[in-house]
Amino acid sequence: MSDQPLQGQSRRIFPGKGTREAVLLLGSAAVISAVAILLQDQTIRLSLAVSAITLVALLILLQLRARFAGTRIDPKLVALFPFLEGDSAPSIVVDPDQQVLWANGAAKAQFPALADVGIVASVESVMPDASGLLRRLRRGLERGSMSIEDVAVRQGHARFALRSYASGQMLFRMEALATRGGNGGGSGSVPVLTVSQTGTVLSMNDALRRMIGIRARDLTAVFVTPPTDTASTAEIITPDGHVTVYLQQTSLSAGRREIAMIPIENLSSVHDLKTGLEELPVAVLKLGVDGQLLQANASARSLLSIDHIDPDMNFANLVTGLGRSVRSWLQDALHAHHPLQPEVLRVRDRTEESFLQVSLMRSQSAEGPVLTAVLHDATELKTLEAQFVQSQKMQAIGQLAGGVAHDFNNLLTAISGHCDLLLLRHDQGDPEYGDLVQINQNANRAASLVGQLLAFSRKQTLQPELIDLRDTLSDLTHLLNRLVGERVSLTLMTDPDLSPMRADRRQLEQVLMNLVVNARDAMPEGGEITIEAKSVVLDNPITRARVTLPAGDYACVTVTDQGIGIPQDKITKIFEPFYTTKRTGEGTGLGLSTAYGIVKQSGGFIFAESVVGKGTAFEIFFPAYHGQTVIPTESTAAPPERPAATGDGVVLLVEDEAPVRAFAARALRLNGFTVLEAENAEAALELLENPALEVDLFVTDVIMPGLDGPSWVRQALALRPGIPVVFVSGYAEDLLSGEEDPIPNSVFLPKPFSLKQLIATVQTQSAMRDGVLSVKDAS
């Protein structure tokens, strides 16, 4: 197809010009004939007579050519002429030689000089760069049969479309958005209205006013049931009853919609489905009482992935319902007397999932009752819905896991803490000493499992640092080789130009160990596990597993096994906590959920691909870090010397969990501290109202009923500045790092903590206060 802009004159749609040419030729022939009669020279008379006859013959040929030219238009285009002639948008048909074959009334009115100046010059009367626009539209046809572009024109905005046909002919259409109903003054044959996000009718054209007989204020005055933004059909309320229409909806700014309506009976009266609807951009088909596919236009056949209609083809064999069966739905649609609601169906025999939104209308034909169905591709809508559902599910599970972990940490703190207190009163020779050690060890194991729940809920404490994956994998190889055993071989491949990344080294090693252990368990007969680390550069965003991976540089780690694989119906659940395909007792179902949480909390992405019987590959993408090579530590000062084994001072302990508060108070008192207890923040502030009460340190839970830890501490420090704080919580330190104004002289102690950890932290903070006071006094 030539890249030259559309141009050329008409020899068919402007008969006035053809008539002038005929009159000119006929007049010339008459003059020549008259001169020949007056002359006496036979030779000259013969020559003039031949010239006159030639002009008449030329006139006849031109008339025949003009008449013949009228038959050159593609029959598919001719079938659309009744629609286009009543359309308020200019439409022009051209042939492969850029000659104008036909134009509707709107085109003739909009471009009166079209026959003389061509399309480019005509379109330039409404926009400056018409040549560039038409060139872009022509190039767009290389990617499909339709090319559309919305541009600003002198009178607002317009939508230009160019469609090609098998004959090489093209249909050019200019749809002025303002005249489609945006200003309410259009008088086109298609009813149009503009509606706000809340359903208020902002404007409606004359065609719609004539149809419904009123000036509507909201959609309930126009439609039996207000349509959604994805609806394809609806019923309009008119003085003569309800009228079913096709909907063409366009999204505008600020949540507004423009709705154009085509009455179904108008379509049926002009052409049947085999002709008039064949080229419509709306997918339409007709069904018999038993679901037999009677007719389907090109758009419908494309959505259903069929080339033609067989006599025994049934709609129920082409699609499947997501709830009830398609046959039951069709029967209900034939006999129900209430308005029919659209249904979403899945297309069968597709390599990839494809969904259709189907709207049905009842009608009568010569053969009896039939159903007319309008189809819309709902694949993207269902994909977005699945993404939202998966996101909501993972978020809900994460919140549940975090809440469970928080409560378990409180219980484990009390269990391990009181166990530590008992161990202080027993030595290794006591019979109960071994039992207490077992209780302590199992409490620590439980704390490790709770830590995995926190990892999934992304509420654990991370200490990110600059990491070179080559060094990390090299250091971890020895341990991984011991984990996989003798029947499994481990292969490590690294990119020499691997990009650095930021992550918590300890947590990253846990992710890799979890993946390698899973790969080992998937190969009971042995095999090979491959770990590959490489740099990946994405020039454009990509979507995998309903997740969009932004463009950029990544450090990618792939763990591949040759195991039994994961079925496709289970692979979407593998990152959920407690979900496992292993037998009872062989796994907790927390390994992959932990890996998922750590990767997400580190800003990365993790994907899984598997083929049953061939193996599984896990890919992890970490954003590459291009900052400073050396990341400075938070403080370069030498750590304070550990104070004596016993401490002194007054500690205000604020903890809403009574068992945790009891353990912490006893532990601090045994080490020489005076402890004031408060079960909530309000009680703590009430104690501090006594000016005679001296407090040297605050130890407080972060999450409590009423005021939380940071809130009450800020109020207390306003009256008693300089007091150090120890925050404790079963959640992560992220709860504190999100504070806009960090609390000075504060540290975080995660639950569950042991007696030794509590005392060491309190003594360190007490020493800090002593150092602050000594400096103040010296000044």
Coordinates of C-alpha atoms in Angstrom, one line a residue, residues 118-552:
G118 CA -9.1 15.9 -2.4
I119 CA -9.2 14.5 1.1
V120 CA -5.9 16.1 2.4
A121 CA -6.9 19.6 1.6
S122 CA -10.5 19.0 2.8
V123 CA -9.3 17.7 6.2
E124 CA -6.9 20.6 6.5
S125 CA -9.9 22.8 6.7
V126 CA -10.6 21.4 10.2
M127 CA -7.0 20.6 11.3
P128 CA -3.5 21.8 10.3
D129 CA -1.5 18.6 9.8
A130 CA -4.0 16.5 7.8
S131 CA -1.2 15.0 5.6
G132 CA 0.6 13.6 8.7
L133 CA -2.6 12.3 10.2
L134 CA -3.6 10.4 7.1
R135 CA -0.1 9.1 6.7
R136 CA -0.2 7.7 10.2
L137 CA -3.6 6.1 9.6
R138 CA -2.3 4.4 6.5
R139 CA 0.6 3.0 8.4
G140 CA -1.7 1.8 11.1
L141 CA -3.4 -0.4 8.5
E142 CA -0.3 -2.5 8.4
R143 CA -1.1 -3.8 11.9
G144 CA -4.8 -4.5 11.1
S145 CA -7.8 -3.7 9.1
M146 CA -8.7 -0.6 11.2
S147 CA -6.6 2.4 12.2
I148 CA -8.0 5.0 14.7
E149 CA -6.6 8.2 16.1
D150 CA -8.1 10.9 18.3
V151 CA -6.7 14.4 17.7
A152 CA -7.4 18.0 18.5
V153 CA -9.1 20.0 15.7
R154 CA -10.0 23.6 15.4
Q155 CA -13.5 23.1 16.8
G156 CA -12.5 20.7 19.7
H157 CA -11.6 17.0 19.3
A158 CA -12.3 14.5 16.6
R159 CA -11.8 10.8 16.1
F160 CA -10.4 9.8 12.6
A161 CA -10.7 6.2 11.4
L162 CA -9.5 4.4 8.3
R163 CA -10.6 0.9 7.5
S164 CA -9.4 -1.3 4.7
Y165 CA -11.3 -4.0 2.8
A166 CA -10.2 -7.1 0.8
S167 CA -10.8 -5.2 -2.4
G168 CA -8.2 -2.6 -1.5
Q169 CA -10.9 0.1 -1.0
M170 CA -10.9 2.1 2.2
L171 CA -13.5 3.8 4.3
F172 CA -12.4 7.1 5.9
R173 CA -14.5 8.6 8.7
M174 CA -14.2 11.7 10.8
E175 CA -16.2 11.6 14.0
A176 CA -16.3 15.1 15.6
L177 CA -16.6 14.2 19.3
A178 CA -18.5 17.4 20.0
T179 CA -21.2 16.5 17.6
R180 CA -21.7 13.1 19.0
G181 CA -23.7 14.5 21.9
G182 CA -21.1 16.3 24.0
N183 CA -22.8 19.6 23.5
G184 CA -26.3 18.3 23.4
G185 CA -27.0 20.0 20.1
G186 CA -26.4 17.3 17.6
S187 CA -29.2 16.3 15.4
G188 CA -27.7 13.0 14.0
S189 CA -29.7 9.9 13.6
V190 CA -27.9 8.1 16.4
P191 CA -29.2 8.9 20.0
V192 CA -26.3 10.0 22.2
L193 CA -26.0 11.3 25.8
T194 CA -23.1 12.2 28.1
V195 CA -23.3 11.0 31.7
S196 CA -21.3 11.9 34.8
Q197 CA -19.6 9.4 37.1
T198 CA -22.6 9.6 39.5
G199 CA -25.2 8.9 36.7
T200 CA -26.3 12.4 36.1
V201 CA -27.1 13.2 32.4
L202 CA -25.0 16.1 31.4
S203 CA -26.2 16.4 27.8
M204 CA -28.3 14.6 25.2
N205 CA -28.7 15.1 21.5
D206 CA -31.9 15.8 19.6
A207 CA -32.2 12.2 18.3
L208 CA -32.4 10.9 21.9
R209 CA -34.9 13.6 23.0
R210 CA -37.2 12.7 20.1
M211 CA -36.9 9.0 21.1
I212 CA -37.7 9.3 24.8
G213 CA -39.8 12.5 24.6
I214 CA -38.3 14.2 27.6
R215 CA -35.1 16.0 28.8
A216 CA -33.7 13.4 31.2
R217 CA -31.8 14.4 34.3
D218 CA -30.4 10.9 35.2
L219 CA -30.0 7.5 33.6
T220 CA -33.1 6.1 35.4
A221 CA -35.2 8.3 33.2
V222 CA -33.7 6.9 30.0
F223 CA -33.0 3.2 30.7
V224 CA -35.1 0.4 32.3
T225 CA -31.9 -0.6 34.1
P226 CA -29.0 1.9 34.0
P227 CA -26.2 0.2 32.1
T228 CA -22.7 -0.3 33.5
D229 CA -19.6 0.9 31.7
T230 CA -19.1 -2.6 30.2
A231 CA -22.7 -3.2 29.1
S232 CA -23.3 -3.9 25.4
T233 CA -27.1 -3.7 25.3
A234 CA -29.9 -2.0 27.3
E235 CA -33.6 -1.2 27.2
I236 CA -34.7 2.5 26.7
I237 CA -37.9 3.9 28.1
T238 CA -39.9 5.5 25.3
P239 CA -43.6 6.7 25.0
D240 CA -44.3 3.7 22.9
G241 CA -42.7 1.2 25.2
H242 CA -39.3 -0.3 25.8
V243 CA -36.8 -0.3 23.0
T244 CA -33.7 -2.6 23.0
V245 CA -30.5 -0.9 21.8
Y246 CA -26.9 -1.6 21.2
L247 CA -24.6 0.6 23.3
Q248 CA -21.3 2.1 22.2
Q249 CA -19.7 3.7 25.2
T250 CA -16.6 6.0 25.3
S251 CA -14.8 7.0 28.5
L252 CA -14.2 10.7 28.9
S253 CA -12.3 12.7 31.4
A254 CA -13.3 13.0 35.1
G255 CA -15.1 9.7 35.0
R256 CA -17.7 10.8 32.4
R257 CA -19.1 8.5 29.8
E258 CA -20.6 9.1 26.4
I259 CA -23.2 6.6 25.4
A260 CA -24.4 6.1 21.8
M261 CA -27.4 3.9 21.1
I262 CA -28.5 2.0 18.0
P263 CA -32.0 0.6 18.1
I264 CA -32.0 -3.1 17.3
E265 CA -35.1 -2.9 15.2
N266 CA -33.5 -0.3 13.0
L267 CA -30.6 -2.6 12.3
S268 CA -33.0 -5.4 11.5
S269 CA -35.1 -3.3 9.2
V270 CA -32.1 -2.2 7.1
H271 CA -30.1 -5.4 6.8
D272 CA -30.0 -8.9 8.2
L273 CA -27.0 -10.3 10.0
K274 CA -25.6 -11.8 6.8
T275 CA -25.2 -8.4 5.2
G276 CA -25.6 -5.2 7.2
L277 CA -24.2 -6.5 10.5
E278 CA -21.3 -8.4 8.9
E279 CA -19.0 -5.5 9.0
L280 CA -20.1 -3.9 12.2
P281 CA -17.5 -3.7 14.9
V282 CA -20.0 -5.2 17.4
A283 CA -20.0 -9.0 17.6
V284 CA -23.6 -10.2 17.0
L285 CA -25.0 -13.7 16.5
K286 CA -28.5 -15.3 16.4
L287 CA -29.4 -18.5 18.3
G288 CA -32.2 -21.0 18.0
V289 CA -34.3 -22.3 20.8
D290 CA -31.9 -25.1 21.5
G291 CA -28.8 -23.0 21.3
Q292 CA -28.1 -23.7 17.6
L293 CA -25.9 -21.1 16.0
L294 CA -28.0 -19.7 13.2
Q295 CA -26.0 -16.6 12.2
A296 CA -22.8 -14.8 13.3
N297 CA -21.0 -11.8 11.9
A298 CA -17.3 -11.6 11.4
S299 CA -16.6 -10.0 14.8
A300 CA -18.5 -12.8 16.6
R301 CA -16.7 -15.5 14.6
S302 CA -13.4 -14.0 15.5
L303 CA -14.2 -14.0 19.2
L304 CA -15.4 -17.6 19.1
S305 CA -12.4 -18.7 17.0
I306 CA -14.5 -20.2 14.3
D307 CA -14.2 -19.7 10.5
H308 CA -17.7 -20.6 9.5
I309 CA -21.0 -21.9 10.8
D310 CA -21.9 -25.6 10.5
P311 CA -25.5 -26.7 10.6
D312 CA -25.0 -28.7 13.8
M313 CA -22.9 -26.0 15.6
N314 CA -24.3 -25.2 19.0
F315 CA -23.4 -22.2 21.1
A316 CA -23.2 -24.3 24.3
N317 CA -20.3 -26.3 22.7
L318 CA -18.3 -23.2 22.0
V319 CA -18.4 -21.6 25.4
T320 CA -18.8 -22.8 29.0
G321 CA -20.5 -21.1 31.9
L322 CA -18.6 -20.0 35.0
G323 CA -21.6 -21.0 37.2
R324 CA -24.6 -22.7 35.7
S325 CA -24.6 -24.4 32.3
V326 CA -25.0 -22.4 29.1
R327 CA -28.0 -24.5 27.9
S328 CA -29.9 -23.7 31.2
W329 CA -29.1 -20.0 30.8
L330 CA -30.4 -19.9 27.2
Q331 CA -33.6 -21.7 28.1
D332 CA -34.2 -19.2 31.0
A333 CA -33.6 -16.4 28.6
L334 CA -36.2 -17.6 26.1
H335 CA -39.0 -18.0 28.7
A336 CA -38.2 -15.3 31.3
H337 CA -40.3 -12.2 31.3
H338 CA -37.8 -10.0 33.3
P339 CA -34.9 -8.0 31.8
L340 CA -32.0 -10.3 30.9
Q341 CA -28.7 -9.8 32.6
P342 CA -25.3 -10.2 30.8
E343 CA -23.3 -13.3 31.6
V344 CA -19.5 -13.9 31.4
L345 CA -18.6 -17.2 29.7
R346 CA -15.3 -18.9 29.0
V347 CA -14.4 -19.7 25.3
R348 CA -13.5 -23.4 24.9
D349 CA -10.6 -24.9 22.9
R350 CA -8.3 -21.9 23.5
T351 CA -4.6 -22.3 24.4
E352 CA -5.0 -19.2 26.6
E353 CA -8.0 -18.3 28.8
S354 CA -10.5 -16.1 26.9
F355 CA -13.7 -14.8 28.4
L356 CA -16.8 -13.2 26.7
Q357 CA -19.5 -11.0 28.2
V358 CA -22.7 -12.1 26.5
S359 CA -26.0 -10.1 26.4
L360 CA -29.2 -11.8 25.1
M361 CA -32.3 -10.3 23.6
R362 CA -35.5 -12.2 22.8
S363 CA -37.2 -11.7 19.4
Q364 CA -39.6 -13.5 17.0
S365 CA -38.7 -14.7 13.5
A366 CA -40.5 -16.7 10.8
E367 CA -39.2 -19.9 12.3
G368 CA -40.2 -19.0 15.9
P369 CA -38.6 -17.4 18.9
V370 CA -34.9 -16.7 18.6
L371 CA -32.2 -15.1 20.8
T372 CA -29.9 -12.3 19.5
A373 CA -26.6 -12.2 21.4
V374 CA -24.1 -9.4 21.6
L375 CA -20.5 -10.5 22.6
H376 CA -17.8 -8.4 24.1
D377 CA -14.2 -9.6 24.9
A378 CA -14.0 -9.7 28.7
T379 CA -10.6 -11.4 29.0
E380 CA -8.9 -8.2 30.2
L381 CA -11.7 -7.5 32.7
K382 CA -11.5 -11.1 34.1
T383 CA -7.7 -10.8 34.3
L384 CA -8.0 -7.6 36.3
E385 CA -10.6 -9.2 38.5
A386 CA -8.4 -12.2 39.1
Q387 CA -5.5 -9.9 39.9
F388 CA -7.6 -7.9 42.4
V389 CA -9.0 -11.1 44.0
Q390 CA -5.5 -12.6 44.3
S391 CA -4.1 -9.3 45.8
Q392 CA -7.0 -9.1 48.3
K393 CA -6.5 -12.7 49.2
M394 CA -2.8 -12.4 49.8
Q395 CA -3.3 -9.2 51.7
A396 CA -5.9 -10.8 53.9
I397 CA -3.7 -13.8 54.5
G398 CA -0.8 -11.5 55.3
Q399 CA -2.9 -9.6 57.8
L400 CA -4.1 -12.8 59.4
A401 CA -0.5 -14.2 59.5
G402 CA 0.8 -11.0 61.1
G403 CA -1.9 -10.9 63.7
V404 CA -1.4 -14.6 64.6
A405 CA 2.3 -14.0 64.8
H406 CA 1.9 -11.0 67.1
D407 CA -0.3 -13.0 69.5
F408 CA 2.0 -16.0 69.4
N409 CA 5.0 -13.8 70.1
N410 CA 3.4 -12.5 73.2
L411 CA 2.7 -16.1 74.4
L412 CA 6.2 -17.2 73.5
T413 CA 7.7 -14.3 75.3
A414 CA 5.8 -15.3 78.5
I415 CA 6.7 -19.0 78.0
S416 CA 10.4 -18.6 77.3
G417 CA 10.7 -15.7 79.9
H418 CA 9.2 -17.7 82.8
C419 CA 11.3 -20.7 81.6
D420 CA 14.4 -18.5 82.0
L421 CA 13.3 -17.5 85.4
L422 CA 13.0 -21.1 86.4
L423 CA 16.4 -21.9 85.0
L424 CA 17.9 -19.3 87.3
R425 CA 16.8 -21.4 90.3
H426 CA 18.1 -24.7 88.9
D427 CA 21.5 -26.0 88.0
Q428 CA 22.4 -28.7 85.6
G429 CA 22.3 -31.3 88.3
D430 CA 18.6 -30.8 89.1
P431 CA 16.2 -33.4 87.6
E432 CA 14.0 -30.6 86.2
Y433 CA 16.9 -28.8 84.4
G434 CA 16.7 -31.0 81.3
D435 CA 12.9 -30.5 81.0
L436 CA 13.3 -26.7 81.3
V437 CA 15.9 -26.7 78.6
Q438 CA 13.6 -28.7 76.3
I439 CA 10.8 -26.2 76.9
N440 CA 13.2 -23.4 76.1
Q441 CA 14.4 -25.0 72.9
N442 CA 10.9 -25.8 71.7
A443 CA 9.8 -22.2 72.4
N444 CA 12.7 -21.0 70.3
R445 CA 11.6 -23.4 67.4
A446 CA 8.1 -22.0 67.7
A447 CA 9.6 -18.5 67.6
S448 CA 11.3 -19.4 64.3
L449 CA 8.0 -20.6 62.7
V450 CA 6.4 -17.4 63.9
G451 CA 9.2 -15.4 62.3
Q452 CA 8.3 -17.1 59.0
L453 CA 4.7 -15.9 59.3
L454 CA 6.0 -12.4 59.9
A455 CA 8.2 -12.8 56.8
F456 CA 5.1 -13.6 54.7
S457 CA 3.2 -10.7 56.1
R458 CA 6.2 -8.5 55.4
K459 CA 6.3 -7.3 59.0
Q460 CA 9.7 -8.7 60.0
T461 CA 12.8 -6.6 60.7
L462 CA 15.2 -6.4 57.8
Q463 CA 18.8 -5.1 57.8
P464 CA 19.5 -4.3 54.1
E465 CA 23.1 -4.1 52.9
L466 CA 24.9 -3.9 49.6
I467 CA 25.2 -7.5 48.3
D468 CA 27.2 -9.1 45.5
L469 CA 25.3 -12.2 44.7
R470 CA 28.4 -13.9 43.4
D471 CA 30.0 -13.8 46.9
T472 CA 26.8 -14.7 48.7
L473 CA 26.2 -17.8 46.5
S474 CA 29.8 -18.8 46.7
D475 CA 29.7 -18.6 50.5
L476 CA 26.4 -20.5 50.6
T477 CA 27.4 -23.3 48.2
H478 CA 29.1 -25.5 50.9
L479 CA 26.0 -25.4 53.1
L480 CA 23.6 -26.0 50.1
N481 CA 25.7 -29.1 49.0
R482 CA 25.2 -30.6 52.5
L483 CA 21.5 -29.9 52.3
V484 CA 20.9 -31.6 48.9
G485 CA 22.7 -34.8 49.8
E486 CA 24.6 -37.2 47.6
R487 CA 21.9 -38.1 45.1
V488 CA 21.4 -34.5 44.0
S489 CA 24.1 -32.4 42.3
L490 CA 24.2 -28.6 42.6
T491 CA 25.4 -26.5 39.7
L492 CA 26.1 -22.8 40.2
M493 CA 26.4 -20.3 37.3
T494 CA 27.0 -16.6 37.8
D495 CA 27.3 -13.7 35.4
P496 CA 30.7 -11.9 35.7
D497 CA 28.9 -8.6 35.2
L498 CA 26.3 -9.2 37.8
S499 CA 24.6 -6.1 39.1
P500 CA 24.8 -5.4 42.9
M501 CA 21.7 -5.3 45.0
R502 CA 20.4 -4.3 48.4
A503 CA 18.9 -6.9 50.7
D504 CA 19.2 -8.5 54.1
R505 CA 21.9 -11.1 53.6
R506 CA 20.6 -13.5 56.3
Q507 CA 17.1 -13.4 54.8
L508 CA 18.3 -13.8 51.3
E509 CA 20.2 -16.9 52.3
Q510 CA 17.0 -18.2 53.9
V511 CA 15.1 -17.7 50.6
L512 CA 17.8 -19.6 48.6
M513 CA 17.9 -22.4 51.2
N514 CA 14.1 -22.8 51.1
L515 CA 14.1 -23.0 47.3
V516 CA 16.9 -25.5 47.2
V517 CA 15.3 -27.7 49.8
N518 CA 12.0 -27.7 47.9
A519 CA 13.9 -28.6 44.7
R520 CA 15.7 -31.5 46.5
D521 CA 12.4 -32.8 47.9
A522 CA 10.9 -32.6 44.3
M523 CA 13.5 -35.1 43.1
P524 CA 13.3 -38.2 45.4
E525 CA 15.3 -40.2 42.8
G526 CA 18.0 -37.6 42.5
G527 CA 18.8 -35.1 39.8
E528 CA 20.4 -31.7 39.2
I529 CA 19.6 -28.4 40.8
T530 CA 20.9 -25.3 38.9
I531 CA 21.3 -21.9 40.5
E532 CA 21.9 -19.2 37.9
A533 CA 22.5 -15.5 38.7
K534 CA 22.6 -13.0 35.9
S535 CA 21.9 -9.4 35.1
V536 CA 18.6 -8.6 33.3
V537 CA 17.7 -5.3 31.6
L538 CA 14.1 -4.7 30.8
D539 CA 13.5 -1.9 28.3
N540 CA 9.7 -2.1 28.7
P541 CA 7.5 -3.4 31.5
I542 CA 6.4 -7.0 31.3
T543 CA 3.5 -8.9 32.8
R544 CA 3.9 -12.3 34.3
A545 CA 1.6 -14.3 36.5
R546 CA -0.7 -11.2 36.7
V547 CA 2.1 -9.1 38.0
T548 CA 3.7 -6.2 36.1
L549 CA 7.5 -6.1 36.3
P550 CA 8.6 -2.4 35.7
A551 CA 11.3 -1.6 33.2
G552 CA 14.8 -1.3 34.7

